[in-house]
Coordinates of N, CA, C and O and ligand atoms in Angstrom, one line a residue:
M1 N 8.5 -155.3 -44.2 CA 9.2 -155.8 -42.8 C 8.6 -156.8 -42.2 O 7.5 -156.1 -42.3
P2 N 8.4 -158.0 -42.0 CA 7.7 -158.3 -40.5 C 6.9 -157.3 -39.7 O 8.1 -156.8 -39.1
K3 N 6.4 -157.8 -39.4 CA 5.6 -157.6 -38.5 C 5.9 -157.5 -37.0 O 5.7 -156.6 -36.2
T4 N 6.1 -158.9 -36.9 CA 7.0 -158.6 -35.7 C 8.0 -157.6 -34.8 O 8.1 -157.7 -34.1
I5 N 9.0 -157.0 -35.8 CA 10.2 -157.1 -36.1 C 10.1 -155.7 -35.4 O 10.5 -155.0 -34.7
N6 N 8.7 -155.4 -35.5 CA 8.5 -154.0 -35.2 C 7.7 -153.5 -33.6 O 8.1 -153.2 -33.0
K7 N 8.3 -154.6 -33.2 CA 7.7 -155.1 -31.7 C 8.9 -155.2 -30.9 O 8.7 -155.9 -29.9
I8 N 9.7 -155.6 -31.3 CA 10.6 -156.8 -30.7 C 11.7 -154.9 -29.5 O 12.0 -154.1 -29.5
P9 N 11.6 -155.6 -28.0 CA 11.9 -154.3 -27.2 C 13.5 -154.5 -27.3 O 14.3 -155.7 -28.0
A10 N 14.2 -153.3 -27.2 CA 15.5 -152.7 -27.6 C 17.0 -154.0 -26.7 O 17.1 -154.3 -27.9
G11 N 16.1 -154.5 -25.6 CA 17.1 -155.7 -24.9 C 17.2 -157.0 -25.8 O 17.7 -157.9 -24.8
D12 N 15.7 -156.9 -26.1 CA 16.0 -158.8 -27.0 C 17.3 -158.6 -27.9 O 17.2 -158.4 -28.4
P13 N 17.7 -160.7 -27.4 CA 18.6 -161.1 -28.5 C 18.3 -160.3 -29.9 O 19.2 -160.5 -30.8
L14 N 17.1 -160.3 -30.6 CA 16.8 -160.4 -32.2 C 17.2 -158.4 -32.4 O 17.4 -158.9 -33.5
N15 N 17.5 -157.8 -31.4 CA 18.0 -156.5 -31.4 C 19.7 -156.7 -31.2 O 20.6 -155.6 -31.6
I16 N 20.5 -157.4 -30.1 CA 21.8 -157.3 -30.5 C 22.2 -159.1 -31.9 O 22.1 -160.0 -32.3
P17 N 23.2 -157.7 -32.6 CA 23.7 -158.4 -33.4 C 24.2 -159.7 -33.6 O 23.9 -160.8 -34.0
E18 N 25.3 -159.8 -32.6 CA 25.6 -162.0 -32.9 C 24.7 -162.3 -32.5 O 24.5 -163.5 -32.7
Q19 N 23.5 -161.8 -31.5 CA 22.8 -163.2 -30.9 C 22.0 -163.0 -32.4 O 21.2 -164.6 -32.2
K20 N 21.5 -161.8 -33.1 CA 20.9 -162.5 -33.6 C 21.5 -163.4 -35.3 O 20.6 -164.4 -35.1
E21 N 22.4 -163.4 -34.6 CA 23.4 -164.6 -36.3 C 23.0 -166.3 -35.1 O 23.2 -166.8 -36.1
I22 N 23.0 -165.9 -34.7 CA 23.1 -167.2 -34.1 C 21.8 -168.3 -34.5 O 21.6 -169.1 -34.3
I23 N 20.7 -167.2 -33.8 CA 19.0 -166.9 -33.9 C 18.5 -167.4 -35.3 O 18.8 -168.7 -36.0
D24 N 19.8 -166.8 -36.1 CA 18.9 -167.1 -37.9 C 19.8 -167.9 -37.6 O 19.2 -168.9 -38.6
R25 N 21.2 -168.2 -37.6 CA 22.5 -169.6 -37.6 C 21.2 -171.0 -37.5 O 21.0 -171.7 -38.5
I26 N 21.0 -170.9 -36.0 CA 19.5 -172.3 -35.4 C 18.6 -173.0 -36.3 O 18.4 -173.7 -37.0
L27 N 17.6 -171.8 -37.2 CA 17.0 -171.5 -38.1 C 17.8 -172.1 -39.5 O 16.7 -173.1 -39.5
Q28 N 18.0 -171.8 -39.5 CA 18.8 -172.2 -40.5 C 18.9 -173.3 -41.4 O 18.9 -174.5 -41.6
E29 N 19.8 -173.8 -40.1 CA 20.4 -175.5 -40.2 C 19.9 -176.2 -39.9 O 19.2 -177.3 -39.9
N30 N 18.2 -175.6 -39.0 CA 16.8 -177.0 -38.8 C 16.1 -176.4 -40.0 O 14.6 -177.4 -40.6
E31 N 16.2 -175.1 -41.1 CA 14.7 -174.9 -42.0 C 14.4 -176.7 -42.7 O 15.1 -177.1 -43.6
G32 N 13.3 -176.7 -42.2 CA 11.9 -178.0 -43.6 C 12.4 -179.3 -42.4 O 12.1 -180.4 -42.8
A33 N 13.1 -179.1 -41.5 CA 14.2 -180.9 -40.9 C 12.7 -181.1 -40.0 O 11.7 -179.9 -39.4
V34 N 12.6 -182.0 -40.0 CA 11.4 -183.6 -39.5 C 12.2 -182.4 -38.2 O 13.2 -182.8 -37.3
G35 N 10.3 -182.5 -37.4 CA 10.7 -181.2 -35.4 C 12.0 -180.8 -35.4 O 12.0 -180.6 -34.1
A36 N 11.5 -179.6 -36.1 CA 12.5 -178.7 -36.4 C 12.2 -177.8 -35.4 O 13.0 -177.8 -34.4
T37 N 10.9 -177.2 -35.2 CA 10.7 -177.3 -33.8 C 11.4 -177.2 -32.4 O 11.6 -176.3 -32.0
M38 N 10.8 -178.3 -32.4 CA 11.9 -178.9 -30.9 C 13.1 -178.7 -30.4 O 13.9 -177.9 -30.6
V39 N 14.2 -178.6 -31.9 CA 15.3 -178.9 -32.5 C 15.9 -177.1 -32.1 O 16.6 -176.8 -31.3
V40 N 15.1 -175.8 -32.5 CA 14.9 -174.7 -32.5 C 14.9 -174.2 -31.0 O 16.1 -173.7 -31.1
L41 N 14.1 -175.1 -30.7 CA 13.9 -174.9 -29.2 C 14.3 -174.8 -28.0 O 15.2 -174.5 -28.1
N42 N 15.2 -176.2 -28.3 CA 15.9 -176.5 -27.9 C 17.4 -176.2 -27.5 O 17.8 -175.6 -26.3
E43 N 18.1 -175.2 -29.2 CA 18.6 -175.0 -29.2 C 19.0 -173.0 -29.2 O 20.4 -172.8 -28.3
L44 N 18.0 -172.8 -29.5 CA 18.0 -171.2 -29.0 C 18.2 -170.9 -27.2 O 18.6 -170.7 -27.1
Q45 N 17.2 -172.2 -26.3 CA 17.6 -172.0 -24.7 C 19.0 -172.6 -24.7 O 19.1 -171.7 -23.4
S46 N 19.6 -172.8 -24.7 CA 21.0 -174.1 -24.7 C 22.0 -172.3 -25.1 O 22.9 -172.0 -24.4
E47 N 21.6 -172.0 -26.0 CA 22.8 -171.2 -26.9 C 23.0 -169.8 -26.3 O 23.4 -168.4 -25.7
I48 N 21.2 -168.9 -25.7 CA 20.9 -167.6 -25.7 C 20.5 -168.1 -24.3 O 21.3 -166.5 -23.6
G49 N 20.3 -168.9 -23.7 CA 19.8 -169.2 -23.0 C 18.4 -168.6 -21.2 O 17.8 -169.0 -21.2
F50 N 17.1 -167.9 -23.3 CA 16.2 -168.6 -22.8 C 15.4 -167.7 -24.1 O 16.2 -167.4 -25.0
I51 N 14.0 -167.7 -24.6 CA 13.4 -167.5 -25.0 C 12.3 -166.8 -25.9 O 11.3 -166.8 -24.8
S52 N 12.5 -164.7 -25.1 CA 11.5 -164.1 -25.3 C 10.7 -164.7 -26.6 O 10.3 -165.4 -26.5
Q53 N 9.8 -163.3 -25.9 CA 8.2 -163.4 -26.9 C 8.9 -163.2 -28.4 O 8.3 -163.4 -29.1
A54 N 9.7 -162.3 -27.9 CA 9.4 -162.0 -29.3 C 10.1 -162.7 -30.2 O 10.5 -163.2 -31.7
M55 N 11.3 -163.4 -29.5 CA 12.2 -164.5 -29.8 C 11.3 -166.3 -31.2 O 10.5 -166.2 -31.7
Q56 N 10.4 -165.8 -30.0 CA 9.3 -167.3 -30.0 C 8.5 -166.4 -31.8 O 7.7 -167.0 -32.0
A57 N 7.9 -165.4 -31.3 CA 7.0 -164.5 -32.3 C 7.7 -165.2 -33.6 O 7.2 -165.6 -34.3
Y58 N 9.3 -164.9 -33.2 CA 9.8 -164.3 -35.1 C 10.3 -166.0 -35.2 O 10.3 -166.6 -36.6
V59 N 10.9 -167.4 -34.3 CA 10.5 -168.2 -35.0 C 9.6 -169.1 -35.9 O 9.5 -170.1 -37.0
A60 N 8.0 -168.4 -34.5 CA 6.6 -169.2 -35.5 C 6.6 -168.6 -36.8 O 6.4 -169.2 -38.0
E61 N 7.5 -166.9 -37.1 CA 7.0 -166.6 -38.9 C 8.1 -167.9 -39.3 O 7.0 -167.6 -40.8
K62 N 9.1 -166.8 -39.0 CA 10.0 -168.3 -39.7 C 9.9 -169.5 -40.1 O 10.2 -170.4 -41.1
L63 N 9.2 -170.6 -38.9 CA 9.5 -171.8 -40.0 C 8.4 -172.5 -40.1 O 6.9 -173.0 -40.0
G64 N 6.9 -171.3 -40.2 CA 5.6 -171.1 -40.7 C 4.7 -172.0 -40.1 O 3.3 -172.4 -40.3
E65 N 4.6 -170.9 -38.4 CA 3.8 -172.5 -37.3 C 3.6 -171.5 -36.6 O 3.1 -169.9 -37.0
P66 N 1.6 -171.4 -36.3 CA 1.4 -170.5 -35.3 C 2.1 -170.3 -33.9 O 2.8 -170.9 -33.4
I67 N 1.8 -168.7 -33.6 CA 3.1 -168.7 -32.9 C 1.9 -169.4 -31.2 O 2.2 -169.3 -31.0
S68 N 0.5 -169.7 -31.4 CA 0.1 -170.3 -30.4 C 1.1 -171.8 -30.0 O 0.8 -171.7 -28.8
R69 N 1.6 -172.3 -31.5 CA 2.5 -173.4 -31.7 C 3.7 -173.8 -30.2 O 3.7 -174.6 -29.1
I70 N 4.6 -172.3 -31.4 CA 5.1 -172.4 -30.4 C 5.4 -171.9 -28.8 O 6.0 -172.3 -28.0
H71 N 4.0 -170.7 -28.8 CA 4.1 -170.4 -27.4 C 3.9 -171.7 -25.9 O 4.0 -171.5 -25.1
G72 N 2.9 -172.9 -27.1 CA 2.6 -173.8 -26.4 C 3.8 -174.5 -25.8 O 4.3 -174.8 -24.0
V73 N 4.7 -174.9 -26.5 CA 5.8 -175.7 -26.1 C 7.0 -174.8 -25.4 O 7.1 -176.1 -24.5
V74 N 6.8 -173.9 -24.9 CA 8.2 -173.5 -24.4 C 7.1 -173.4 -23.5 O 8.2 -173.0 -22.3
S75 N 5.9 -172.5 -22.9 CA 5.1 -172.5 -21.8 C 5.0 -174.1 -20.8 O 5.7 -174.4 -19.6
F76 N 4.9 -175.5 -21.9 CA 5.4 -176.4 -21.5 C 6.0 -177.0 -20.6 O 6.1 -177.8 -19.5
Y77 N 7.4 -177.5 -21.4 CA 8.5 -178.1 -20.9 C 9.3 -176.7 -19.8 O 9.7 -175.7 -20.0
S78 N 9.9 -177.1 -18.7 CA 10.0 -176.4 -17.6 C 12.0 -176.0 -17.5 O 12.3 -175.0 -17.5
F79 N 12.0 -176.6 -19.1 CA 13.4 -176.7 -19.4 C 13.8 -174.6 -20.2 O 14.1 -174.3 -19.9
F80 N 12.5 -174.9 -20.8 CA 12.2 -173.0 -21.8 C 11.7 -172.2 -20.7 O 11.2 -172.4 -19.8
T81 N 12.8 -171.0 -20.4 CA 12.4 -170.0 -19.6 C 12.2 -168.7 -20.4 O 12.9 -168.7 -22.2
T82 N 11.5 -168.1 -20.6 CA 11.0 -166.6 -21.0 C 12.0 -165.3 -21.2 O 11.7 -164.3 -21.5
T83 N 12.5 -165.5 -19.6 CA 13.6 -164.0 -18.9 C 15.3 -165.4 -18.9 O 14.9 -166.7 -18.8
P84 N 15.8 -164.5 -19.3 CA 17.1 -165.2 -18.5 C 17.0 -165.6 -17.2 O 16.4 -164.7 -16.4
R85 N 17.7 -166.4 -17.0 CA 17.9 -167.2 -15.8 C 19.0 -166.1 -14.7 O 19.7 -165.7 -15.7
G86 N 19.2 -166.7 -13.5 CA 19.7 -166.1 -12.5 C 21.2 -166.3 -12.4 O 20.9 -167.9 -13.1
K87 N 22.4 -166.5 -11.8 CA 23.5 -167.7 -11.8 C 23.4 -169.1 -11.1 O 23.6 -169.9 -11.7
H88 N 22.2 -168.0 -10.1 CA 21.9 -169.7 -9.8 C 20.3 -170.3 -10.1 O 19.4 -169.3 -10.1
T89 N 19.8 -171.5 -9.8 CA 18.9 -171.9 -10.0 C 18.3 -172.1 -8.5 O 18.8 -173.6 -8.4
V90 N 16.6 -171.7 -8.0 CA 16.5 -172.6 -6.8 C 14.8 -172.9 -7.3 O 14.1 -172.4 -7.7
K91 N 15.4 -174.3 -7.8 CA 13.8 -175.0 -8.1 C 13.1 -175.6 -7.5 O 13.7 -176.3 -6.3
F92 N 11.8 -175.9 -7.1 CA 10.8 -176.1 -5.5 C 9.9 -177.1 -6.7 O 9.4 -177.1 -8.2
C93 N 10.5 -178.3 -6.3 CA 9.6 -179.8 -6.8 C 7.9 -179.7 -6.1 O 7.9 -179.7 -4.8
V94 N 7.2 -179.5 -7.3 CA 5.9 -179.4 -7.0 C 5.3 -180.7 -7.5 O 4.1 -180.5 -7.7
G95 N 5.9 -182.2 -7.1 CA 5.3 -183.7 -7.8 C 4.3 -184.0 -6.4 O 4.5 -182.7 -5.5
T96 N 3.9 -184.6 -6.6 CA 2.3 -185.1 -5.5 C 3.0 -185.3 -4.2 O 2.3 -184.3 -3.2
A97 N 4.2 -185.7 -3.9 CA 5.0 -185.7 -2.9 C 6.2 -184.8 -2.3 O 5.3 -184.8 -1.0
C98 N 6.5 -183.4 -2.5 CA 6.9 -182.8 -2.5 C 5.2 -181.7 -2.0 O 5.6 -181.3 -0.9
Y99 N 4.7 -182.1 -2.7 CA 3.2 -181.0 -2.6 C 2.3 -181.8 -0.9 O 2.6 -180.3 -0.3
V100 N 2.3 -182.8 -0.9 CA 1.8 -182.9 0.1 C 2.5 -182.9 1.9 O 1.8 -182.6 2.7
S101 N 4.0 -182.5 1.6 CA 5.4 -182.2 2.5 C 5.4 -181.1 2.7 O 6.3 -180.9 3.6
G102 N 4.0 -179.7 1.8 CA 4.4 -179.2 2.1 C 5.7 -177.8 1.7 O 5.5 -176.4 2.3
I103 N 5.7 -178.4 0.1 CA 6.7 -177.7 -0.3 C 6.4 -176.3 -0.4 O 7.0 -175.0 -0.8
N104 N 4.4 -176.2 -0.5 CA 3.8 -174.6 -0.9 C 4.5 -173.8 0.5 O 5.3 -172.6 0.6
Q105 N 5.9 -174.1 1.7 CA 5.5 -173.6 2.8 C 6.7 -173.1 2.6 O 7.8 -172.4 2.5
I106 N 7.8 -173.5 1.7 CA 9.1 -173.4 1.7 C 8.9 -172.5 0.3 O 9.7 -171.2 0.3
I107 N 7.8 -172.0 -0.4 CA 7.5 -171.3 -0.9 C 7.4 -169.9 -1.1 O 8.5 -168.7 -1.6
D108 N 7.3 -170.0 -0.3 CA 6.9 -168.8 1.1 C 7.6 -168.3 1.1 O 7.8 -167.1 1.1
K109 N 8.1 -169.4 1.5 CA 9.4 -169.1 2.4 C 10.4 -167.8 1.6 O 10.9 -166.6 1.8
A110 N 10.3 -168.8 0.5 CA 11.1 -167.8 -0.6 C 11.1 -166.9 -1.1 O 11.1 -165.0 -1.2
K111 N 9.4 -167.1 -1.6 CA 8.4 -165.4 -1.7 C 9.6 -163.9 -0.5 O 9.5 -163.1 -1.7
Q112 N 8.9 -165.2 0.3 CA 9.1 -163.7 1.3 C 10.8 -163.1 1.5 O 11.2 -161.8 1.5
I113 N 11.5 -164.0 1.5 CA 13.2 -163.1 2.2 C 13.4 -163.4 0.3 O 14.1 -161.6 0.7
L114 N 13.4 -163.1 -0.1 CA 13.9 -162.9 -2.0 C 13.2 -161.4 -2.6 O 13.4 -161.4 -3.5
N115 N 11.5 -161.6 -2.5 CA 10.7 -161.4 -2.4 C 10.3 -160.8 -4.2 O 10.4 -160.4 -5.1
I116 N 10.7 -162.1 -5.0 CA 10.5 -162.2 -6.1 C 9.2 -164.0 -6.0 O 9.1 -164.3 -5.6
E117 N 9.2 -164.3 -7.5 CA 8.0 -164.8 -7.3 C 8.0 -165.7 -7.6 O 9.5 -165.8 -8.7
P118 N 8.6 -167.2 -7.9 CA 8.8 -168.6 -9.0 C 9.0 -167.8 -10.5 O 7.5 -167.6 -10.6
G119 N 9.8 -167.7 -11.2 CA 9.9 -167.7 -12.8 C 10.3 -166.6 -13.0 O 10.7 -166.1 -13.7
E120 N 10.4 -166.2 -11.8 CA 11.2 -164.4 -11.5 C 12.9 -164.0 -11.5 O 13.3 -165.6 -10.7
T121 N 13.6 -163.8 -11.3 CA 15.3 -163.4 -11.5 C 15.2 -162.3 -10.3 O 14.5 -161.2 -10.5
T122 N 16.0 -162.3 -9.0 CA 15.9 -161.1 -7.8 C 17.3 -160.5 -9.3 O 17.8 -160.2 -10.2
E123 N 17.0 -158.8 -8.3 CA 17.0 -158.3 -9.3 C 19.0 -158.0 -9.6 O 19.4 -157.6 -10.3
D124 N 19.7 -158.7 -8.7 CA 21.2 -158.4 -8.8 C 21.0 -160.0 -9.8 O 22.9 -160.2 -10.0
G125 N 20.7 -160.3 -10.9 CA 21.5 -161.5 -11.0 C 21.3 -162.7 -10.3 O 21.8 -163.4 -11.6
L126 N 21.0 -162.8 -8.9 CA 22.3 -163.7 -8.9 C 21.0 -165.3 -8.6 O 21.5 -166.1 -8.8
I127 N 19.6 -165.2 -8.0 CA 19.7 -166.2 -8.3 C 17.6 -166.1 -9.1 O 17.4 -164.4 -8.7
T128 N 17.4 -167.5 -9.4 CA 15.9 -167.3 -10.0 C 15.2 -168.7 -9.7 O 15.7 -169.7 -9.0
L129 N 14.3 -168.1 -9.5 CA 13.0 -169.7 -8.3 C 12.4 -170.3 -9.7 O 11.8 -169.6 -10.7
E130 N 12.3 -171.6 -9.8 CA 11.6 -171.7 -10.9 C 10.7 -173.1 -9.6 O 10.6 -173.2 -8.9
L131 N 9.7 -173.6 -10.5 CA 8.8 -174.9 -10.2 C 9.6 -175.8 -10.6 O 9.4 -175.4 -12.2
C132 N 9.1 -177.1 -10.5 CA 9.6 -178.2 -11.2 C 8.3 -179.2 -11.0 O 7.9 -179.6 -10.0
R133 N 8.6 -180.2 -12.1 CA 8.2 -182.2 -11.7 C 8.6 -182.6 -10.5 O 9.5 -182.5 -10.6
C134 N 8.3 -183.8 -10.9 CA 9.2 -184.6 -10.2 C 10.5 -184.7 -10.5 O 11.1 -184.7 -11.1
V135 N 11.2 -184.6 -9.5 CA 13.0 -185.2 -9.5 C 13.3 -186.3 -9.4 O 14.7 -186.4 -8.9
G136 N 12.4 -186.9 -8.6 CA 12.8 -188.6 -8.4 C 13.5 -189.2 -7.1 O 14.0 -190.1 -7.1
A137 N 13.0 -188.1 -6.7 CA 13.7 -187.7 -5.3 C 12.5 -188.0 -3.9 O 12.7 -187.2 -2.8
C138 N 11.3 -188.7 -4.2 CA 9.7 -188.2 -3.5 C 10.8 -188.9 -2.8 O 9.5 -187.8 -1.3
S139 N 10.9 -189.5 -2.1 CA 11.9 -190.8 -1.2 C 12.2 -189.7 0.3 O 12.0 -189.3 1.6
Q140 N 12.9 -188.0 -0.7 CA 13.3 -187.1 0.7 C 12.2 -186.1 0.4 O 12.7 -184.7 1.0
A141 N 11.1 -186.0 -0.1 CA 10.3 -184.6 0.0 C 9.7 -183.6 1.7 O 10.6 -184.8 2.2
P142 N 10.7 -182.6 1.5 CA 9.8 -181.8 0.4 C 11.5 -181.6 -0.3 O 11.7 -181.1 0.5
V143 N 11.4 -181.5 -1.9 CA 12.8 -181.4 -2.3 C 13.2 -179.1 -3.5 O 12.6 -179.3 -4.0
V144 N 13.9 -179.1 -3.1 CA 14.2 -178.1 -2.9 C 16.2 -178.9 -4.1 O 16.2 -178.8 -3.5
V145 N 16.3 -178.0 -5.6 CA 17.4 -178.5 -6.4 C 18.0 -176.8 -6.2 O 17.1 -176.0 -7.2
V146 N 19.3 -176.9 -5.6 CA 19.9 -175.5 -6.4 C 20.5 -176.6 -7.2 O 21.7 -177.2 -7.3
D147 N 20.7 -175.0 -8.4 CA 21.5 -175.7 -10.1 C 21.2 -177.2 -9.6 O 20.0 -177.4 -10.5
D148 N 22.4 -178.3 -9.7 CA 21.9 -179.3 -9.9 C 21.7 -180.1 -8.4 O 21.8 -181.4 -8.7
N149 N 22.3 -179.9 -7.6 CA 21.7 -180.4 -6.4 C 21.1 -180.1 -5.4 O 20.5 -179.9 -5.4
I150 N 20.4 -181.7 -5.2 CA 19.6 -181.9 -4.8 C 19.3 -181.7 -3.3 O 20.6 -182.4 -2.2
H151 N 18.2 -181.0 -2.5 CA 18.2 -180.7 -0.8 C 17.5 -181.5 -0.1 O 16.0 -181.0 -0.8
G152 N 16.9 -182.2 -0.1 CA 16.0 -183.5 0.9 C 15.7 -183.1 2.1 O 15.7 -182.4 3.0
R153 N 13.9 -183.0 2.4 CA 13.7 -182.8 3.7 C 13.6 -181.3 4.1 O 14.4 -181.2 5.1
V154 N 13.5 -180.3 3.1 CA 13.7 -179.3 3.4 C 11.9 -178.8 4.3 O 11.5 -179.1 3.7
Q155 N 13.4 -178.2 5.9 CA 11.9 -177.0 6.5 C 11.5 -175.9 6.0 O 13.2 -175.0 5.6
P156 N 10.9 -175.4 6.0 CA 10.4 -174.0 6.0 C 11.9 -173.6 6.3 O 12.3 -171.9 6.5
N157 N 11.9 -173.4 8.1 CA 13.2 -172.6 8.6 C 14.6 -173.2 8.4 O 15.2 -172.2 8.6
R158 N 14.2 -173.7 7.2 CA 15.8 -174.4 7.0 C 16.7 -173.3 5.8 O 17.8 -174.0 5.1
F159 N 15.1 -172.9 4.9 CA 15.9 -173.2 4.0 C 16.8 -171.2 4.1 O 17.1 -171.3 2.7
P160 N 16.9 -170.7 4.3 CA 16.9 -169.4 4.6 C 19.3 -170.0 4.4 O 19.6 -169.6 4.2
R161 N 19.2 -171.4 4.9 CA 20.2 -171.3 5.2 C 21.5 -171.4 3.3 O 21.9 -171.5 3.5
I162 N 20.0 -172.4 2.9 CA 20.1 -172.6 2.0 C 20.7 -171.3 0.7 O 21.5 -171.3 -0.5
L163 N 19.8 -170.3 1.4 CA 19.9 -169.4 0.4 C 21.5 -168.5 1.2 O 22.2 -168.3 -0.1
Q164 N 21.7 -168.5 2.5 CA 23.4 -167.9 2.6 C 23.9 -168.6 1.8 O 25.3 -168.5 1.7
D165 N 24.2 -170.2 1.5 CA 25.2 -170.7 1.3 C 25.5 -170.4 -0.2 O 26.4 -170.6 -0.9
I166 N 24.2 -169.6 -0.9 CA 24.3 -169.6 -2.6 C 25.4 -168.1 -2.7 O 26.3 -168.3 -3.6
I167 N 24.8 -167.4 -1.1 CA 24.9 -166.4 -1.2 C 26.9 -166.3 -1.2 O 27.8 -165.3 -1.0
K168 N 26.8 -167.1 -0.2 CA 28.7 -167.4 0.4 C 29.7 -168.0 -0.8 O 30.9 -167.8 -0.6
S169 N 28.4 -169.1 -1.4 CA 30.1 -169.4 -2.6 C 30.3 -168.3 -3.2 O 31.2 -168.0 -4.4
E170 N 29.2 -167.4 -4.0 CA 30.6 -166.1 -4.7 C 30.7 -165.4 -4.2 O 31.7 -164.7 -4.7
T171 N 30.7 -165.5 -2.8 CA 31.9 -164.7 -1.7 C 32.9 -165.2 -1.6 O 34.3 -164.0 -1.3
E172 N 32.7 -166.2 -1.2 CA 34.2 -167.3 -1.4 C 35.1 -166.8 -1.7 O 35.6 -166.5 -3.8
Ligands
FES1 S1 7.5 -185.6 -6.3 FE1 9.1 -184.1 -5.4 S2 11.1 -185.8 -6.0 FE2 8.9 -187.4 -6.4

């Protein structure tokens, strides 16, 4: 049995038969194809919802790639996540315009209210915080993207309202 198999945490998709089947199918379908790494990672993110460390090691082994390469791709593109995303994603644009317009103060506010860091999900699985690159709405900086909706010119004191709207949408 390959070494990486022994290190898989209990709740990892590789230990859940239905998800393992999906992972193996994606790998088999793309084996030997040009650009297989990107295609496989994209499909895993879409179908499983995230790419765990164990999944990265498994993909590296199956595609015969160094684990550092797989890890490099996953950490470079913000589209990929290594843990499951919450039901709603709140992204903070850290592009130049948003940065100089004070996005950091809004990030601090979010961290203070939700008690999580960007890249993490609230315990109830409702909200994931993420950082993202420029979303093309620089004239509205600083920008926060909730799921697919852009909120422009967000001020720290307006941010709690955005979170309240998310919570309210769940209780309606
Ligand atoms: S820098 Fe934030 S939208 Fe462009």
